[in-house]
PDB file of C-alpha atoms in Angstrom:
ATOM      1  CA  UNK H  60     -85.979   2.315  86.739  1.00  0.00           C
ATOM      2  CA  UNK H  61     -82.492   0.867  86.339  1.00  0.00           C
ATOM      3  CA  UNK H  62     -83.815  -1.758  83.912  1.00  0.00           C
ATOM      4  CA  UNK H  63     -85.557   0.888  81.799  1.00  0.00           C
ATOM      5  CA  UNK H  64     -82.399   3.013  81.795  1.00  0.00           C
ATOM      6  CA  UNK H  65     -80.301   0.093  80.596  1.00  0.00           C
ATOM      7  CA  UNK H  66     -82.828  -0.701  77.878  1.00  0.00           C
ATOM      8  CA  UNK H  67     -82.728   2.889  76.646  1.00  0.00           C
ATOM      9  CA  UNK H  68     -78.944   2.786  76.552  1.00  0.00           C
ATOM     10  CA  UNK H  69     -78.960  -0.497  74.627  1.00  0.00           C
ATOM     11  CA  UNK H  70     -81.582   0.837  72.208  1.00  0.00           C
ATOM     12  CA  UNK H  71     -79.542   3.954  71.470  1.00  0.00           C
ATOM     13  CA  UNK H  72     -76.442   1.862  70.861  1.00  0.00           C
ATOM     14  CA  UNK H  73     -78.352  -0.494  68.559  1.00  0.00           C
ATOM     15  CA  UNK H  74     -79.918   2.362  66.589  1.00  0.00           C
ATOM     16  CA  UNK H  75     -76.557   4.103  66.242  1.00  0.00           C
ATOM     17  CA  UNK H  76     -74.867   0.958  64.973  1.00  0.00           C
ATOM     18  CA  UNK H  77     -77.598   0.471  62.374  1.00  0.00           C
ATOM     19  CA  UNK H  78     -77.222   4.054  61.171  1.00  0.00           C
ATOM     20  CA  UNK H  79     -73.433   3.786  61.080  1.00  0.00           C
ATOM     21  CA  UNK H  80     -73.844   0.812  58.751  1.00  0.00           C
ATOM     22  CA  UNK H  81     -76.541   2.349  56.569  1.00  0.00           C
ATOM     23  CA  UNK H  82     -75.449   5.959  56.085  1.00  0.00           C
ATOM     24  CA  UNK H  83     -71.944   6.043  57.550  1.00  0.00           C
ATOM     25  CA  UNK H  84     -70.377   7.444  60.681  1.00  0.00           C
ATOM     26  CA  UNK H  85     -69.934  11.027  59.463  1.00  0.00           C
ATOM     27  CA  UNK H  86     -73.548  11.451  58.330  1.00  0.00           C
ATOM     28  CA  UNK H  87     -74.985   9.989  61.525  1.00  0.00           C
ATOM     29  CA  UNK H  88     -75.759  12.712  64.063  1.00  0.00           C
ATOM     30  CA  UNK H  89     -76.781  12.431  67.684  1.00  0.00           C
ATOM     31  CA  UNK H  90     -80.055  14.174  66.792  1.00  0.00           C
ATOM     32  CA  UNK H  91     -80.778  11.611  64.088  1.00  0.00           C
ATOM     33  CA  UNK H  92     -79.982   8.775  66.480  1.00  0.00           C
ATOM     34  CA  UNK H  93     -82.324  10.250  69.104  1.00  0.00           C
ATOM     35  CA  UNK H  94     -85.133  10.712  66.571  1.00  0.00           C
ATOM     36  CA  UNK H  95     -84.784   7.168  65.284  1.00  0.00           C
ATOM     37  CA  UNK H  96     -84.758   5.802  68.838  1.00  0.00           C
ATOM     38  CA  UNK H  97     -87.764   7.902  69.835  1.00  0.00           C
ATOM     39  CA  UNK H  98     -86.060   9.779  72.661  1.00  0.00           C
ATOM     40  CA  UNK H  99     -85.140  13.416  73.179  1.00  0.00           C
ATOM     41  CA  UNK H 100     -81.751  14.687  72.085  1.00  0.00           C
ATOM     42  CA  UNK H 101     -81.016  15.596  75.692  1.00  0.00           C
ATOM     43  CA  UNK H 102     -81.828  12.062  76.767  1.00  0.00           C
ATOM     44  CA  UNK H 103     -79.483  10.651  74.113  1.00  0.00           C
ATOM     45  CA  UNK H 104     -76.667  12.892  75.356  1.00  0.00           C
ATOM     46  CA  UNK H 105     -77.396  11.777  78.905  1.00  0.00           C
ATOM     47  CA  UNK H 106     -76.389   8.230  77.991  1.00  0.00           C
ATOM     48  CA  UNK H 107     -73.700   9.024  75.411  1.00  0.00           C
ATOM     49  CA  UNK H 108     -71.815  12.312  75.390  1.00  0.00           C
ATOM     50  CA  UNK H 109     -70.826  11.901  71.732  1.00  0.00           C
ATOM     51  CA  UNK H 110     -70.756   9.502  68.816  1.00  0.00           C
ATOM     52  CA  UNK H 111     -67.305   8.448  69.955  1.00  0.00           C
ATOM     53  CA  UNK H 112     -68.856   7.165  73.179  1.00  0.00           C
ATOM     54  CA  UNK H 113     -71.264   5.094  71.104  1.00  0.00           C
ATOM     55  CA  UNK H 114     -68.327   3.615  69.221  1.00  0.00           C
ATOM     56  CA  UNK H 115     -66.709   2.804  72.577  1.00  0.00           C
ATOM     57  CA  UNK H 116     -69.898   0.997  73.587  1.00  0.00           C
ATOM     58  CA  UNK H 117     -69.680  -1.071  70.404  1.00  0.00           C
ATOM     59  CA  UNK H 118     -65.999  -1.752  70.999  1.00  0.00           C
ATOM     60  CA  UNK H 119     -66.716  -3.075  74.490  1.00  0.00           C
ATOM     61  CA  UNK H 120     -69.556  -5.241  73.178  1.00  0.00           C
ATOM     62  CA  UNK H 121     -67.321  -6.739  70.499  1.00  0.00           C
ATOM     63  CA  UNK H 122     -64.570  -7.535  73.005  1.00  0.00           C
ATOM     64  CA  UNK H 123     -67.047  -9.211  75.342  1.00  0.00           C
ATOM     65  CA  UNK H 124     -68.501 -11.223  72.458  1.00  0.00           C
ATOM     66  CA  UNK H 125     -64.986 -12.196  71.408  1.00  0.00           C
ATOM     67  CA  UNK H 126     -64.177 -13.351  74.937  1.00  0.00           C
ATOM     68  CA  UNK H 127     -67.298 -15.502  75.093  1.00  0.00           C
ATOM     69  CA  UNK H 128     -66.825 -16.993  71.633  1.00  0.00           C
ATOM     70  CA  UNK H 129     -63.091 -17.609  72.030  1.00  0.00           C
ATOM     71  CA  UNK H 130     -63.507 -19.257  75.427  1.00  0.00           C
ATOM     72  CA  UNK H 131     -65.706 -21.827  73.708  1.00  0.00           C
ATOM     73  CA  UNK H 132     -63.437 -22.351  70.681  1.00  0.00           C
ATOM     74  CA  UNK H 133     -60.260 -23.014  72.700  1.00  0.00           C
ATOM     75  CA  UNK H 134     -61.976 -25.500  74.967  1.00  0.00           C
ATOM     76  CA  UNK H 135     -60.156 -28.812  74.671  1.00  0.00           C
ATOM     77  CA  UNK H 136     -57.232 -27.337  72.697  1.00  0.00           C
ATOM     78  CA  UNK H 137     -53.821 -27.726  74.331  1.00  0.00           C
ATOM     79  CA  UNK H 138     -51.179 -26.676  71.814  1.00  0.00           C
ATOM     80  CA  UNK H 139     -50.168 -23.022  71.982  1.00  0.00           C
ATOM     81  CA  UNK H 140     -50.507 -22.555  68.220  1.00  0.00           C
ATOM     82  CA  UNK H 141     -53.932 -24.167  68.101  1.00  0.00           C
ATOM     83  CA  UNK H 142     -55.170 -22.030  70.981  1.00  0.00           C
ATOM     84  CA  UNK H 143     -53.819 -18.787  69.527  1.00  0.00           C
ATOM     85  CA  UNK H 144     -55.192 -19.545  66.081  1.00  0.00           C
ATOM     86  CA  UNK H 145     -58.630 -20.282  67.549  1.00  0.00           C
ATOM     87  CA  UNK H 146     -58.683 -16.977  69.446  1.00  0.00           C
ATOM     88  CA  UNK H 147     -57.623 -14.934  66.411  1.00  0.00           C
ATOM     89  CA  UNK H 148     -60.168 -16.594  64.147  1.00  0.00           C
ATOM     90  CA  UNK H 149     -62.831 -16.066  66.805  1.00  0.00           C
ATOM     91  CA  UNK H 150     -62.024 -12.356  66.686  1.00  0.00           C
ATOM     92  CA  UNK H 151     -62.629 -12.275  62.938  1.00  0.00           C
ATOM     93  CA  UNK H 152     -65.870 -14.225  63.396  1.00  0.00           C
ATOM     94  CA  UNK H 153     -67.192 -11.698  65.899  1.00  0.00           C
ATOM     95  CA  UNK H 154     -66.070  -8.644  63.910  1.00  0.00           C
ATOM     96  CA  UNK H 155     -67.487  -9.877  60.592  1.00  0.00           C
ATOM     97  CA  UNK H 156     -70.863  -8.061  60.840  1.00  0.00           C
ATOM     98  CA  UNK H 157     -69.037  -4.766  61.441  1.00  0.00           C
ATOM     99  CA  UNK H 158     -66.602  -4.890  58.531  1.00  0.00           C
ATOM    100  CA  UNK H 159     -68.344  -2.113  56.637  1.00  0.00           C
ATOM    101  CA  UNK H 160     -67.902   0.130  59.659  1.00  0.00           C
ATOM    102  CA  UNK H 161     -64.283  -0.864  60.272  1.00  0.00           C
ATOM    103  CA  UNK H 162     -62.737   2.130  58.533  1.00  0.00           C
ATOM    104  CA  UNK H 163     -64.827   4.564  60.565  1.00  0.00           C
ATOM    105  CA  UNK H 164     -63.866   2.753  63.735  1.00  0.00           C
ATOM    106  CA  UNK H 165     -60.153   3.038  62.947  1.00  0.00           C
ATOM    107  CA  UNK H 166     -60.465   6.731  62.032  1.00  0.00           C
ATOM    108  CA  UNK H 167     -62.128   7.292  65.409  1.00  0.00           C
ATOM    109  CA  UNK H 168     -59.757   5.115  67.417  1.00  0.00           C
ATOM    110  CA  UNK H 169     -56.578   6.553  65.915  1.00  0.00           C
ATOM    111  CA  UNK H 170     -57.063   9.918  67.619  1.00  0.00           C
ATOM    112  CA  UNK H 171     -55.088   9.909  70.903  1.00  0.00           C
ATOM    113  CA  UNK H 172     -57.900  11.773  72.691  1.00  0.00           C
ATOM    114  CA  UNK H 173     -60.612   9.399  71.478  1.00  0.00           C
ATOM    115  CA  UNK H 174     -62.353   7.251  74.100  1.00  0.00           C
ATOM    116  CA  UNK H 175     -61.971   4.365  71.644  1.00  0.00           C
ATOM    117  CA  UNK H 176     -58.179   4.674  71.517  1.00  0.00           C
ATOM    118  CA  UNK H 177     -57.248   1.044  72.348  1.00  0.00           C
ATOM    119  CA  UNK H 178     -54.374   2.256  74.512  1.00  0.00           C
ATOM    120  CA  UNK H 179     -56.410   4.890  76.387  1.00  0.00           C
ATOM    121  CA  UNK H 180     -57.878   4.891  79.871  1.00  0.00           C
ATOM    122  CA  UNK H 181     -61.511   4.869  78.746  1.00  0.00           C
ATOM    123  CA  UNK H 182     -61.055   1.727  76.670  1.00  0.00           C
ATOM    124  CA  UNK H 183     -59.311  -0.088  79.534  1.00  0.00           C
ATOM    125  CA  UNK H 184     -62.230  -2.482  80.255  1.00  0.00           C
ATOM    126  CA  UNK H 185     -62.337  -3.604  76.608  1.00  0.00           C
ATOM    127  CA  UNK H 186     -58.556  -3.890  76.475  1.00  0.00           C
ATOM    128  CA  UNK H 187     -58.431  -5.945  79.667  1.00  0.00           C
ATOM    129  CA  UNK H 188     -61.138  -8.278  78.350  1.00  0.00           C
ATOM    130  CA  UNK H 189     -59.085  -8.844  75.225  1.00  0.00           C
ATOM    131  CA  UNK H 190     -55.810  -9.264  77.116  1.00  0.00           C
ATOM    132  CA  UNK H 191     -57.455 -11.854  79.356  1.00  0.00           C
ATOM    133  CA  UNK H 192     -58.000 -14.029  76.278  1.00  0.00           C
ATOM    134  CA  UNK H 193     -54.315 -14.069  75.452  1.00  0.00           C
ATOM    135  CA  UNK H 194     -53.419 -14.772  79.062  1.00  0.00           C
ATOM    136  CA  UNK H 195     -55.742 -17.773  78.789  1.00  0.00           C
ATOM    137  CA  UNK H 196     -54.022 -18.874  75.571  1.00  0.00           C
ATOM    138  CA  UNK H 197     -50.625 -18.819  77.280  1.00  0.00           C
ATOM    139  CA  UNK H 198     -51.694 -20.216  80.644  1.00  0.00           C
ATOM    140  CA  UNK H 199     -53.573 -23.179  79.205  1.00  0.00           C
ATOM    141  CA  UNK H 200     -50.976 -24.186  76.623  1.00  0.00           C
ATOM    142  CA  UNK H 201     -49.446 -27.638  76.863  1.00  0.00           C
ATOM    143  CA  UNK H 202     -46.538 -28.139  76.817  1.00  0.00           C
ATOM    144  CA  UNK H 203     -46.088 -25.078  79.003  1.00  0.00           C
ATOM    145  CA  UNK H 204     -44.328 -22.088  77.497  1.00  0.00           C
ATOM    146  CA  UNK H 205     -40.995 -20.884  78.903  1.00  0.00           C
ATOM    147  CA  UNK H 206     -41.626 -19.261  82.260  1.00  0.00           C
ATOM    148  CA  UNK H 207     -39.936 -15.979  81.411  1.00  0.00           C
ATOM    149  CA  UNK H 208     -42.364 -15.422  78.524  1.00  0.00           C
ATOM    150  CA  UNK H 209     -45.600 -16.079  80.355  1.00  0.00           C
ATOM    151  CA  UNK H 210     -46.113 -12.664  81.922  1.00  0.00           C
ATOM    152  CA  UNK H 211     -45.247 -10.486  78.927  1.00  0.00           C
ATOM    153  CA  UNK H 212     -46.265 -12.660  75.982  1.00  0.00           C
ATOM    154  CA  UNK H 213     -50.050 -12.017  76.271  1.00  0.00           C
ATOM    155  CA  UNK H 214     -49.551  -8.302  75.676  1.00  0.00           C
ATOM    156  CA  UNK H 215     -47.336  -8.963  72.660  1.00  0.00           C
ATOM    157  CA  UNK H 216     -49.984 -11.321  71.292  1.00  0.00           C
ATOM    158  CA  UNK H 217     -52.617  -8.632  71.862  1.00  0.00           C
ATOM    159  CA  UNK H 218     -50.513  -6.184  69.839  1.00  0.00           C
ATOM    160  CA  UNK H 219     -50.312  -8.776  67.070  1.00  0.00           C
ATOM    161  CA  UNK H 220     -54.094  -9.050  67.244  1.00  0.00           C
ATOM    162  CA  UNK H 221     -54.361  -5.249  66.878  1.00  0.00           C
ATOM    163  CA  UNK H 222     -52.217  -5.496  63.749  1.00  0.00           C
ATOM    164  CA  UNK H 223     -54.363  -8.318  62.411  1.00  0.00           C
ATOM    165  CA  UNK H 224     -57.476  -6.219  63.035  1.00  0.00           C
ATOM    166  CA  UNK H 225     -56.002  -3.333  61.060  1.00  0.00           C
ATOM    167  CA  UNK H 226     -55.264  -5.723  58.191  1.00  0.00           C
ATOM    168  CA  UNK H 227     -58.843  -7.005  58.426  1.00  0.00           C
ATOM    169  CA  UNK H 228     -60.245  -3.471  58.134  1.00  0.00           C
ATOM    170  CA  UNK H 229     -58.469  -3.029  54.799  1.00  0.00           C
ATOM    171  CA  UNK H 230     -59.156  -6.576  53.580  1.00  0.00           C
ATOM    172  CA  UNK H 231     -61.571  -6.399  50.639  1.00  0.00           C
ATOM    173  CA  UNK H 232     -61.386 -10.098  49.781  1.00  0.00           C
ATOM    174  CA  UNK H 233     -64.573 -12.142  49.989  1.00  0.00           C
ATOM    175  CA  UNK H 234     -65.424 -12.766  53.632  1.00  0.00           C
ATOM    176  CA  UNK H 235     -61.966 -11.375  54.452  1.00  0.00           C
ATOM    177  CA  UNK H 236     -60.295 -14.634  53.486  1.00  0.00           C
ATOM    178  CA  UNK H 237     -56.913 -12.908  53.186  1.00  0.00           C
ATOM    179  CA  UNK H 238     -57.095 -12.167  56.911  1.00  0.00           C
ATOM    180  CA  UNK H 239     -57.856 -15.830  57.573  1.00  0.00           C
ATOM    181  CA  UNK H 240     -54.792 -16.827  55.542  1.00  0.00           C
ATOM    182  CA  UNK H 241     -52.693 -14.279  57.408  1.00  0.00           C
ATOM    183  CA  UNK H 242     -53.712 -15.838  60.736  1.00  0.00           C
ATOM    184  CA  UNK H 243     -53.071 -19.377  59.495  1.00  0.00           C
ATOM    185  CA  UNK H 244     -49.602 -18.388  58.289  1.00  0.00           C
ATOM    186  CA  UNK H 245     -48.632 -16.070  61.138  1.00  0.00           C
ATOM    187  CA  UNK H 246     -49.464 -18.307  64.090  1.00  0.00           C
ATOM    188  CA  UNK H 247     -47.044 -21.128  63.167  1.00  0.00           C
ATOM    189  CA  UNK H 248     -44.280 -18.526  62.774  1.00  0.00           C
ATOM    190  CA  UNK H 249     -45.001 -17.151  66.254  1.00  0.00           C
ATOM    191  CA  UNK H 250     -45.111 -20.657  67.708  1.00  0.00           C
ATOM    192  CA  UNK H 251     -41.813 -21.626  66.050  1.00  0.00           C
ATOM    193  CA  UNK H 252     -40.196 -18.433  67.283  1.00  0.00           C
ATOM    194  CA  UNK H 253     -41.283 -19.104  70.847  1.00  0.00           C
ATOM    195  CA  UNK H 254     -39.979 -22.672  70.646  1.00  0.00           C
ATOM    196  CA  UNK H 255     -36.495 -21.193  70.134  1.00  0.00           C
ATOM    197  CA  UNK H 256     -36.607 -19.380  73.466  1.00  0.00           C
ATOM    198  CA  UNK H 257     -34.889 -22.271  75.254  1.00  0.00           C
ATOM    199  CA  UNK H 258     -31.874 -22.285  72.928  1.00  0.00           C
ATOM    200  CA  UNK H 259     -28.795 -20.608  74.456  1.00  0.00           C
ATOM    201  CA  UNK H 260     -27.933 -17.445  72.610  1.00  0.00           C
ATOM    202  CA  UNK H 261     -31.307 -17.162  70.930  1.00  0.00           C
ATOM    203  CA  UNK H 262     -32.993 -16.613  74.274  1.00  0.00           C
ATOM    204  CA  UNK H 263     -31.035 -13.380  74.632  1.00  0.00           C
ATOM    205  CA  UNK H 264     -32.996 -12.020  71.692  1.00  0.00           C
ATOM    206  CA  UNK H 265     -36.191 -12.759  73.584  1.00  0.00           C
ATOM    207  CA  UNK H 266     -34.766 -10.922  76.584  1.00  0.00           C
ATOM    208  CA  UNK H 267     -34.177  -7.887  74.373  1.00  0.00           C
ATOM    209  CA  UNK H 268     -37.719  -8.034  72.989  1.00  0.00           C
ATOM    210  CA  UNK H 269     -39.240  -8.383  76.447  1.00  0.00           C
ATOM    211  CA  UNK H 270     -37.119  -5.571  77.842  1.00  0.00           C
ATOM    212  CA  UNK H 271     -38.206  -3.328  74.974  1.00  0.00           C
ATOM    213  CA  UNK H 272     -41.866  -4.172  75.588  1.00  0.00           C
ATOM    214  CA  UNK H 273     -41.483  -3.381  79.286  1.00  0.00           C
ATOM    215  CA  UNK H 274     -39.707  -0.099  78.605  1.00  0.00           C
ATOM    216  CA  UNK H 275     -42.423   1.295  76.330  1.00  0.00           C
ATOM    217  CA  UNK H 276     -45.142   0.122  78.715  1.00  0.00           C
ATOM    218  CA  UNK H 277     -43.713   2.138  81.615  1.00  0.00           C
TER     219      UNK H 277
END
């Protein structure tokens, strides 16, 4: 019974994603999704209370795919910049099939009450999966990063990834090559900035940044 239930849930999510791509998020209704999947409307609502919950399902799938893909791409890489660049590019690789739906995703996620809000409680599993990637980037870097940065840097990198994703949504270049160039140019700047953390005087700026990040997290 549990296997059948999971299959129904996966089928509904797959059907919804296809309809989001083909006719758009606004025109896709829960009734249409149920009809296409061959289940009752009540059954569809049993698994997903709204279309937003279906988008959350997609969001979690994408983050899990990103984690799996990125874990493979950073294998054997030691430099912080190389590891970060690999993770960011892996994110673009995984998101590529969903680019046409990106605008609808952002319009859904931007609402504070939305389950897809990347800072909300309901999206916590997806957020934690993504944060774990950036913890891995920092932890596995050689030479090791300054100790005082290691705990807070992953979250700052995740925020940078959120910004990169927003850029990607609006990137109309072929295969989103502008986003690729942004990553290739941004990562060395981040790496150079972090390398300054050991310089007396400059490291106080990092303290200010970290303190700000901690204050808005509380």
